[in-house]
CSV table of C-alpha atoms and ligand atoms in Angstrom, one decimal:
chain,number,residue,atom,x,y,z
C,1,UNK,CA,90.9,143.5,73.8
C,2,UNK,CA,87.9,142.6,71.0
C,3,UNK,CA,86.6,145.0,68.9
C,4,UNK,CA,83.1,145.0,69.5
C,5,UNK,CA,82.5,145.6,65.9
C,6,UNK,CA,83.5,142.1,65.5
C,7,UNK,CA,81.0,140.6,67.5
C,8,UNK,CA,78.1,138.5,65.8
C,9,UNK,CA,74.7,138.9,67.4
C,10,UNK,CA,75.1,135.7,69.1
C,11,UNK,CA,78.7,136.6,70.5
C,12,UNK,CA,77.3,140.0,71.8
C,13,UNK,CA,74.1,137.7,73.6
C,14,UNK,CA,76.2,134.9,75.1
C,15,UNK,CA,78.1,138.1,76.3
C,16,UNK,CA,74.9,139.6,77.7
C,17,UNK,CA,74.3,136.0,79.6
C,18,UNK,CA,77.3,135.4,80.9
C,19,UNK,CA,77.6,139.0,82.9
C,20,UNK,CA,74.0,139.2,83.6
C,21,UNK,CA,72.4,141.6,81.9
C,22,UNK,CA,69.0,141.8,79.9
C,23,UNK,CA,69.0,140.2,76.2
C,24,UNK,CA,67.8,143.9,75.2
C,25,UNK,CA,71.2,145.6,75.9
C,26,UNK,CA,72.3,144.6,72.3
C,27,UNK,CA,69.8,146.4,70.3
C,28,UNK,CA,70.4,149.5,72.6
C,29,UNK,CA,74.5,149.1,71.9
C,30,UNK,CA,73.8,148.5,68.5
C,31,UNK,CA,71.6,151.7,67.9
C,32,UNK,CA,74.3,153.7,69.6
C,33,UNK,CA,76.7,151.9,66.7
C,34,UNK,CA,75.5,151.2,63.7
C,35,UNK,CA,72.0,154.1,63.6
C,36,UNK,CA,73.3,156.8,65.9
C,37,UNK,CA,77.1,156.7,64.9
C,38,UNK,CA,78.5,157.0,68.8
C,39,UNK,CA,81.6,155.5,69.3
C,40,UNK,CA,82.2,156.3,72.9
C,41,UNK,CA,80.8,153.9,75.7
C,42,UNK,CA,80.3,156.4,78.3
C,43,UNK,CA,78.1,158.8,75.6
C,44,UNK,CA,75.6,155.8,75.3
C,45,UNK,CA,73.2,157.5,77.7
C,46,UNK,CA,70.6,155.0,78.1
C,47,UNK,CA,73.0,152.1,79.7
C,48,UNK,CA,73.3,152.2,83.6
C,49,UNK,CA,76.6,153.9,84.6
C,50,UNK,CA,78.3,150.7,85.8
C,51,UNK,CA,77.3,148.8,82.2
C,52,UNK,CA,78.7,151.5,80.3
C,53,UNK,CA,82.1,150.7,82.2
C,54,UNK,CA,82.0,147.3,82.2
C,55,UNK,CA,82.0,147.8,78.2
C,56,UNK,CA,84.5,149.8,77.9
C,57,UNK,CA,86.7,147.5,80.6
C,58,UNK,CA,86.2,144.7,77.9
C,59,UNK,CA,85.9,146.3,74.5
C,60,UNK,CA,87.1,149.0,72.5
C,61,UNK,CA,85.9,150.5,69.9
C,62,UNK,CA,87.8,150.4,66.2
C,63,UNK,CA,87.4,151.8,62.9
C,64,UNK,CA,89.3,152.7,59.9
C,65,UNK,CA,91.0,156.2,59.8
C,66,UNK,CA,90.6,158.6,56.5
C,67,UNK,CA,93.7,158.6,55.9
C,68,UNK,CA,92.9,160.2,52.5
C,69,UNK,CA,90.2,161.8,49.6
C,70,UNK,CA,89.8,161.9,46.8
C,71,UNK,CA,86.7,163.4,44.5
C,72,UNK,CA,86.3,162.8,40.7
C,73,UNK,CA,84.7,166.0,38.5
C,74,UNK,CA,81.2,163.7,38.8
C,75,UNK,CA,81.3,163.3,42.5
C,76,UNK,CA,82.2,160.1,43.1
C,77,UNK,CA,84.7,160.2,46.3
C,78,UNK,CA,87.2,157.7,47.2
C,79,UNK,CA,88.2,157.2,50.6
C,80,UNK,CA,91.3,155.6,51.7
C,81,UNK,CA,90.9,154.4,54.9
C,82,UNK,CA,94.0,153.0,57.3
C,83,UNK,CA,93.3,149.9,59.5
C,84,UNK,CA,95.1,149.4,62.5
C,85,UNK,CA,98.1,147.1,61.4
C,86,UNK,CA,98.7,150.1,58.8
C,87,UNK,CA,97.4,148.1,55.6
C,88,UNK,CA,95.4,150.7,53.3
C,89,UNK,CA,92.0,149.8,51.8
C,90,UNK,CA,89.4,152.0,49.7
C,91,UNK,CA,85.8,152.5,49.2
C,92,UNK,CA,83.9,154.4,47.0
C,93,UNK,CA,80.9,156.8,47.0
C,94,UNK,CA,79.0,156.7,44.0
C,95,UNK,CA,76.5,159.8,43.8
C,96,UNK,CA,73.3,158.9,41.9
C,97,UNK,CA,69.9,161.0,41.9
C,98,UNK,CA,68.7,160.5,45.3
C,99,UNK,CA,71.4,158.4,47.1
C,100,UNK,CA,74.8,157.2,47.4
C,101,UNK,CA,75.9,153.6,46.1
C,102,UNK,CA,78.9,152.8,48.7
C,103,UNK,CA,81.7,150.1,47.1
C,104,UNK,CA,83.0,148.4,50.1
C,105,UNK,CA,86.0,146.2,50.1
C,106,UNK,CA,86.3,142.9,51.4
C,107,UNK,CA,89.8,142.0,51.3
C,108,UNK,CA,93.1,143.9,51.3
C,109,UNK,CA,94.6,142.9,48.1
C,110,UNK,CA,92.7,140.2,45.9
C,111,UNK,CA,94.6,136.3,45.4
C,112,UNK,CA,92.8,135.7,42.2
C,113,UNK,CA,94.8,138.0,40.5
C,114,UNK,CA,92.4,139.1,37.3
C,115,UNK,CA,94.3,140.2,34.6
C,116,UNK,CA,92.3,143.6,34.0
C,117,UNK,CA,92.2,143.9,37.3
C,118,UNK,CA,94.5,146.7,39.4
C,119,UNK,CA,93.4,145.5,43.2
C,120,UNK,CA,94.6,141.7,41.5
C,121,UNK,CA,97.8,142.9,40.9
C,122,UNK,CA,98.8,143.7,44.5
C,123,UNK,CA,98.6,140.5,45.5
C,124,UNK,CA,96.4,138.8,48.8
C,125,UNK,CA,97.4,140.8,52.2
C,126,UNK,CA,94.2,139.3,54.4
C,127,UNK,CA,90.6,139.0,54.4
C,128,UNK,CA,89.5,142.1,56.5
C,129,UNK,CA,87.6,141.5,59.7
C,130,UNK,CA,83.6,142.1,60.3
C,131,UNK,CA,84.5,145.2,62.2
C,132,UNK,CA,86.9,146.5,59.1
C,133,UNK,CA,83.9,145.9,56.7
C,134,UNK,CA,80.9,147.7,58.7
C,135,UNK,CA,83.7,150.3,59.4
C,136,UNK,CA,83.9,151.5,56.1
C,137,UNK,CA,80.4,152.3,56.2
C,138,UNK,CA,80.1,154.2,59.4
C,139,UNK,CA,83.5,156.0,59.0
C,140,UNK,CA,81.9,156.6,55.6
C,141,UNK,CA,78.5,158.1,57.1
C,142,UNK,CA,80.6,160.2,59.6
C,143,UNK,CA,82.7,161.3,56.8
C,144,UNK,CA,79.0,162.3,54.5
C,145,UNK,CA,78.2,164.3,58.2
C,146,UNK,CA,81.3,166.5,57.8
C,147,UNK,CA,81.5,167.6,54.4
C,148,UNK,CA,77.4,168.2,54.9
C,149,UNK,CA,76.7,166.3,52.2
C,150,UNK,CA,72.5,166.1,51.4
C,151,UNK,CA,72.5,162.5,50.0
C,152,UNK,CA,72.7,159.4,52.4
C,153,UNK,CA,74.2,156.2,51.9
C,154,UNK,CA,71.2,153.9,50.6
C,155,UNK,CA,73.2,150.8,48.2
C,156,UNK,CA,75.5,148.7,48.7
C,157,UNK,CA,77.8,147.0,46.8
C,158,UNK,CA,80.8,144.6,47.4
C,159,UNK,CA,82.3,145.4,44.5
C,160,UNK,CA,86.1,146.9,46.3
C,161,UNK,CA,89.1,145.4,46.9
C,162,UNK,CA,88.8,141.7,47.1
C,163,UNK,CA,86.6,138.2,46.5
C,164,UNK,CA,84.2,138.7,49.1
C,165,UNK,CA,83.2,135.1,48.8
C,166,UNK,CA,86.9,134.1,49.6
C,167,UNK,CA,86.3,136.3,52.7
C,168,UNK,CA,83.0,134.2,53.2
C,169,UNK,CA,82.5,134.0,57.1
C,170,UNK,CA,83.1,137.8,57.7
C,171,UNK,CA,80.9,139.2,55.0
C,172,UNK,CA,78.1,136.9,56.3
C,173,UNK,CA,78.2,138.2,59.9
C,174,UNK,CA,78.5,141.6,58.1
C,175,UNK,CA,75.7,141.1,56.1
C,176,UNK,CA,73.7,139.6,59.0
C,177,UNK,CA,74.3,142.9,60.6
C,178,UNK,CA,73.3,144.9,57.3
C,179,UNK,CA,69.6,143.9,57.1
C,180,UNK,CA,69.0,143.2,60.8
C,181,UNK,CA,66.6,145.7,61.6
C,182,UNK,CA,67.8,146.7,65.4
C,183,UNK,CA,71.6,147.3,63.1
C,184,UNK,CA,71.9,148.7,59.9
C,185,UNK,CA,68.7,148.1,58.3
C,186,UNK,CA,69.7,147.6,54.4
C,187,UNK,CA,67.4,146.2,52.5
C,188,UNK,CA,67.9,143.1,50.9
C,189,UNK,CA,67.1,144.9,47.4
C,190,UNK,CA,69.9,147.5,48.2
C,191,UNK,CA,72.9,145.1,49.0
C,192,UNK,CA,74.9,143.1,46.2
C,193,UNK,CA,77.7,140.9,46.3
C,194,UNK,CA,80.0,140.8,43.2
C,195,UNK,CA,81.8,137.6,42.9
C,196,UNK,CA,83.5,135.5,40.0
C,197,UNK,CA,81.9,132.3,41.5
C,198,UNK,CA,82.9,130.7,44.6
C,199,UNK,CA,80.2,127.6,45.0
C,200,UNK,CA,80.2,126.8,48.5
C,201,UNK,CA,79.6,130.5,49.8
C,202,UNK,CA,77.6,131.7,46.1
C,203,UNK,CA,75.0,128.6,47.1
C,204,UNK,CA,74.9,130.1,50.6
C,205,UNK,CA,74.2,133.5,50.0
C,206,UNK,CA,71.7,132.4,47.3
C,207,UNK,CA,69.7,130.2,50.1
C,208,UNK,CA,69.9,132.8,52.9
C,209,UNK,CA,68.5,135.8,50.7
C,210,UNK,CA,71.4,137.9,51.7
C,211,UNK,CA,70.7,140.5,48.7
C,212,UNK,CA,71.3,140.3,45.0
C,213,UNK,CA,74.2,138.4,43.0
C,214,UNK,CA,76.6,140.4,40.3
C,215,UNK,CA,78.7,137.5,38.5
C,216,UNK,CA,82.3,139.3,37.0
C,217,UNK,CA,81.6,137.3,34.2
C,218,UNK,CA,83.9,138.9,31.7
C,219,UNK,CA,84.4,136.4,29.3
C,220,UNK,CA,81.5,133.8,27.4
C,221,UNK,CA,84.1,130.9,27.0
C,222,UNK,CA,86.5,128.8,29.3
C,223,UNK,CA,89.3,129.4,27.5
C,224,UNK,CA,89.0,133.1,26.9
C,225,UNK,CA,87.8,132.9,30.4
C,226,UNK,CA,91.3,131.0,31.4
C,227,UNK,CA,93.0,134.0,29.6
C,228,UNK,CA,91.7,137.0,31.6
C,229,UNK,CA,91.1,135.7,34.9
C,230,UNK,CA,93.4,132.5,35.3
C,231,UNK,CA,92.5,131.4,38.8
C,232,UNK,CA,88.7,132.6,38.9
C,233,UNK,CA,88.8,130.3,36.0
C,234,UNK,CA,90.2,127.4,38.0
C,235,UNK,CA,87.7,127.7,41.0
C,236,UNK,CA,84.9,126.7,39.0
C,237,UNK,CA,84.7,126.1,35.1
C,238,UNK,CA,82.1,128.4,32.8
C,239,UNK,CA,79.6,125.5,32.0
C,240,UNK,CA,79.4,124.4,35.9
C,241,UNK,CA,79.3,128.4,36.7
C,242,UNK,CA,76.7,128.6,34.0
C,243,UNK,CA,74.7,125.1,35.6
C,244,UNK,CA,74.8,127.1,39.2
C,245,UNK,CA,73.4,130.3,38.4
C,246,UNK,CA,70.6,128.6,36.4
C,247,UNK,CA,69.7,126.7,39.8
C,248,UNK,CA,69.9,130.1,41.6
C,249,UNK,CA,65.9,130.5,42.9
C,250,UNK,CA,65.1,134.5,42.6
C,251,UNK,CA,62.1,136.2,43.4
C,252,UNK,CA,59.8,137.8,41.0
C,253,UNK,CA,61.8,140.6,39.9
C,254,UNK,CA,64.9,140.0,40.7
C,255,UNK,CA,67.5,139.6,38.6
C,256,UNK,CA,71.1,138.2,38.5
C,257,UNK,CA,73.7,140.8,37.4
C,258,UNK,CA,76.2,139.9,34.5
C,259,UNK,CA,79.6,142.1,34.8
C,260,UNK,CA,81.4,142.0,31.7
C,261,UNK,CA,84.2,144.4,30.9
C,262,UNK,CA,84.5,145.0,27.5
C,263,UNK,CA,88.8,145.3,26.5
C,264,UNK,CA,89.9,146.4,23.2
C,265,UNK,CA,90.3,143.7,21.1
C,266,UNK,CA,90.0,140.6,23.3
C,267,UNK,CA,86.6,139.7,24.5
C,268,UNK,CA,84.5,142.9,22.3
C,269,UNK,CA,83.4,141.0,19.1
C,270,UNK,CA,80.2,140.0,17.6
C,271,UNK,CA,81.1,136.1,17.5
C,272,UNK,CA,81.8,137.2,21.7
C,273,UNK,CA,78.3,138.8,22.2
C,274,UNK,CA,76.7,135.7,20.1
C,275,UNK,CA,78.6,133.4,22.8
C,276,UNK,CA,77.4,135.4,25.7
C,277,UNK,CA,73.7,135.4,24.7
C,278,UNK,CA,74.1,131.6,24.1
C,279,UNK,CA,75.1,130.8,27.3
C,280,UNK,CA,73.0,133.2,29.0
C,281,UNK,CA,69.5,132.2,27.4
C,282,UNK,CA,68.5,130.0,30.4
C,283,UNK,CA,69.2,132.7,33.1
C,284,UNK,CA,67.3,135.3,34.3
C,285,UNK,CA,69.2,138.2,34.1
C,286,UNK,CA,71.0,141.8,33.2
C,287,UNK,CA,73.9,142.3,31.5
C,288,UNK,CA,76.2,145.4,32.6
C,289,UNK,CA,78.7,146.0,30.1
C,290,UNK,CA,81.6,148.3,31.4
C,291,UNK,CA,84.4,149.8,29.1
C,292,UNK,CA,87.6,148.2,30.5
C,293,UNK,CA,89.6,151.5,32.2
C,294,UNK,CA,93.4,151.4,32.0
C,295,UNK,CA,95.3,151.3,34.9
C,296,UNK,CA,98.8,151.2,35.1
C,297,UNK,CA,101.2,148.2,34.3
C,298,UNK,CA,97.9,146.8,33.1
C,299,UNK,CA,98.7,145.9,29.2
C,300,UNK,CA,95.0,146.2,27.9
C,301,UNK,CA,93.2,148.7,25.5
C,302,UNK,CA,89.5,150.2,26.3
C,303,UNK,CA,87.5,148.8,23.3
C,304,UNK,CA,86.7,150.8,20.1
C,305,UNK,CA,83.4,152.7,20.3
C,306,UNK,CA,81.6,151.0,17.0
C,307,UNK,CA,82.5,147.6,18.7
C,308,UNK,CA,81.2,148.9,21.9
C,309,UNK,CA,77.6,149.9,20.2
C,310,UNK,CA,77.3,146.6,18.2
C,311,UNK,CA,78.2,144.3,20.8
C,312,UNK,CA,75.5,146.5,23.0
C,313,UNK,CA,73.1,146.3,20.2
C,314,UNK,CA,73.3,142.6,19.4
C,315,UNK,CA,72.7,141.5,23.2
C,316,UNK,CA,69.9,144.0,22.9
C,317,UNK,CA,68.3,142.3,19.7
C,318,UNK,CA,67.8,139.1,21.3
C,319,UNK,CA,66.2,140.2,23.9
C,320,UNK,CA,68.8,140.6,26.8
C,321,UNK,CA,68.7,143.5,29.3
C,322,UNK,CA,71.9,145.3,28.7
C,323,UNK,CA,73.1,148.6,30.3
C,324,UNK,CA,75.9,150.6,29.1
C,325,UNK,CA,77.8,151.0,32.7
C,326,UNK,CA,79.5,154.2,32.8
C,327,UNK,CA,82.2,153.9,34.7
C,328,UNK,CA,82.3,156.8,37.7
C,329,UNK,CA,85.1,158.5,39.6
C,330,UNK,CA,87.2,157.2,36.7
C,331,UNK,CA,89.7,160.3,36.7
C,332,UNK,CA,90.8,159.2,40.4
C,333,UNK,CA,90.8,155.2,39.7
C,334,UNK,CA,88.0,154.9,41.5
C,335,UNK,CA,86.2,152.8,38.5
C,336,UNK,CA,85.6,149.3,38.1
C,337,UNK,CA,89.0,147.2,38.1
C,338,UNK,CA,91.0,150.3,39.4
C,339,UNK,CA,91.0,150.1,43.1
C,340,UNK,CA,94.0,149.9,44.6
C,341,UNK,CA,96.2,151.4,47.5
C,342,UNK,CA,97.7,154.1,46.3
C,343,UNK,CA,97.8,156.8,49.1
C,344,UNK,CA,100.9,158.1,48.6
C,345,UNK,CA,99.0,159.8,45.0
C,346,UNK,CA,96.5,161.6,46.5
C,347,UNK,CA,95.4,165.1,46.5
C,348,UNK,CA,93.8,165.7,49.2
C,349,UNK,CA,94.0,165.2,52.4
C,350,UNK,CA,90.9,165.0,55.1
G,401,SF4,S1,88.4,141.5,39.5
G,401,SF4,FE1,87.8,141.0,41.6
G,401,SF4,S2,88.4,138.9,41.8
G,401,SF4,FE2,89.5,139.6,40.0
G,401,SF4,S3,91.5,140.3,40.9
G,401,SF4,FE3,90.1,142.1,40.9
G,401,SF4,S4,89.2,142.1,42.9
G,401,SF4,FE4,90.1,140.1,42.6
């Protein structure tokens, strides 16, 4: 039996057709889903009696478990959530002023295997399913509804476990989903997608005007680039990375995001920054420098302070847009680069 939070919008209308009910049905079932949070087919009181049946005759209804919590001293929470075959992923709710940021994963495990990376170091499991992804928002939302928390989910960010552009065809659908105003209703300006390049799927996104890019730059040559993330490196070279995000059409004020981890003593010089600002003069965009978090079996140093400042400084003098990213959640590896299933650590149990 389907999940029907793997449906597309088309799948759930061809549904509609073929058992002869009224195109209108889906925008009732998804307000029940994905605005009202009901996961119950017979408590989806506006559907005849006999429809509600029929639904639950040829769907059911599946989201991740919390199998586990975790909050950091800034409140930043980390869920771990079970899926159904038992394989563990995470997301992360960033607090900020008026909102919550949620990190969503997009694969269990990552293939590309980034050498700063904790997720990379498990290894690829699967690419999770569309149901999987919106999941870990509305068992997030339920999970916001329990602990009575006063800030709402308002950003997204596919910044988890995972490529999401590796996982192209079921982060679309999600994302269709997302910003469709009968489902979720993110804006466009709220949603990014953090990738190391993939072309294909990066030109896609671009065209559709899905939300806003984040590159995981991390390194401003092909060689260092080679170094720290070996295979991202292979899927498309720095200059033709470079060449694509140039070619990129944004609107007025929007930016593309630059990610790049600062690690002691291997991509934090001056002569770095002066490369990065080279090969960044032609794009519009900001730079968010993060100080690399250790993580075990993970051989890397956080970068000295001083270096930190002066590489921040230079970008700054010529005129980039730099932030100083501090890393959240980062006493319960919930920071950048530290996602990973570990649930057998946690603390606390929901
Ligand atoms: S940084 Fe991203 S792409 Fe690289 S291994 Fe980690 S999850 Fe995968």
């Amino acid at each position: 039996m389907r999940n029907i939070l793997d449906l597309s919008s088309s799948e759930i209308e061809e549904y509609l057709r073929e058992i002869g009910e009224p195109k209108f049905r889906k925008s009732q079932i998804w307000n029940w889903l994905y605005v009202r949070g009901v996961f119950d087919f017979h408590k989806m009181s506006n559907l005849p009696k006999g429809f509600r049946f029929r639904l639950s005759e040829d769907f059911k209804i599946e989201l991740p478990k919390v199998s586990a919590v975790k909050t950091a001293q800034d409140g930043t929470i980390k869920l771990g959530l079970s899926l159904q075959d038992k394989n563990i992923i995470e997301t992360v709710l960033i607090p900020e002023r008026t909102h919550y940021t949620q990190c969503l994963s997009s694969q269990v495990g990552c293939a590309l295997g980034c050498t700063f990376c904790s997720t990379g170091q498990m290894g690829f499991i699967r690419n999770l399913t569309q149901g999987e992804i919106l999941g870990q928002i509305l068992v997030a939302r339920a999970f916001l509804k329990e602990i009575k928390a006063k800030l709402k989910i308002r950003n997204l960010v596919f910044m988890g476990m995972g490529e999401p552009l590796l996982n192209w065809d079921n982060v679309k659908n999600s994302l269709y989903i997302l910003r469709d105003k009968q489902g979720f209703d993110f804006s466009y300006r709220h949603t990014t997608i953090s990738t190391v390049g993939i072309p294909r799927p990066l030109k896609e996104f671009a065209k559709e005007d899905l939300g806003s890019i984040a590159v995981s730059l991390h390194a401003p040559n092909q060689s260092l680039r080679e170094q720290i993330m070996p295979r991202a490196a292979k899927i498309m070279e720095l200059d033709e990375l470079i060449e694509l995000l140039k070619s990129i059409p944004l609107r007025n004020r929007q930016r593309i995001t630059i990610e790049y981890i600062l690690i002691g003593g291997v991509n934090d010089s001056l002569e770095h920054a002066r490369e990065l600002n080279k090969i960044l003069s032609h794009i519009k965009c900001k730079i968010n420098l993060i100080r690399f978090n250790p993580g075990p079996d993970i051989g890397y140093a956080p970068p000295e302070e001083e270096k930190v400042i002066a590489f921040e400084d230079y970008l700054r003098s010529k005129g980039q847009i730099v932030t100083l990213r501090k890393s959240k959640g980062q006493d319960i590896s919930a920071a950048c680069g530290q996602l990973r299933a570990e649930v057998s650590n946690y603390e606390t149990k929901f």
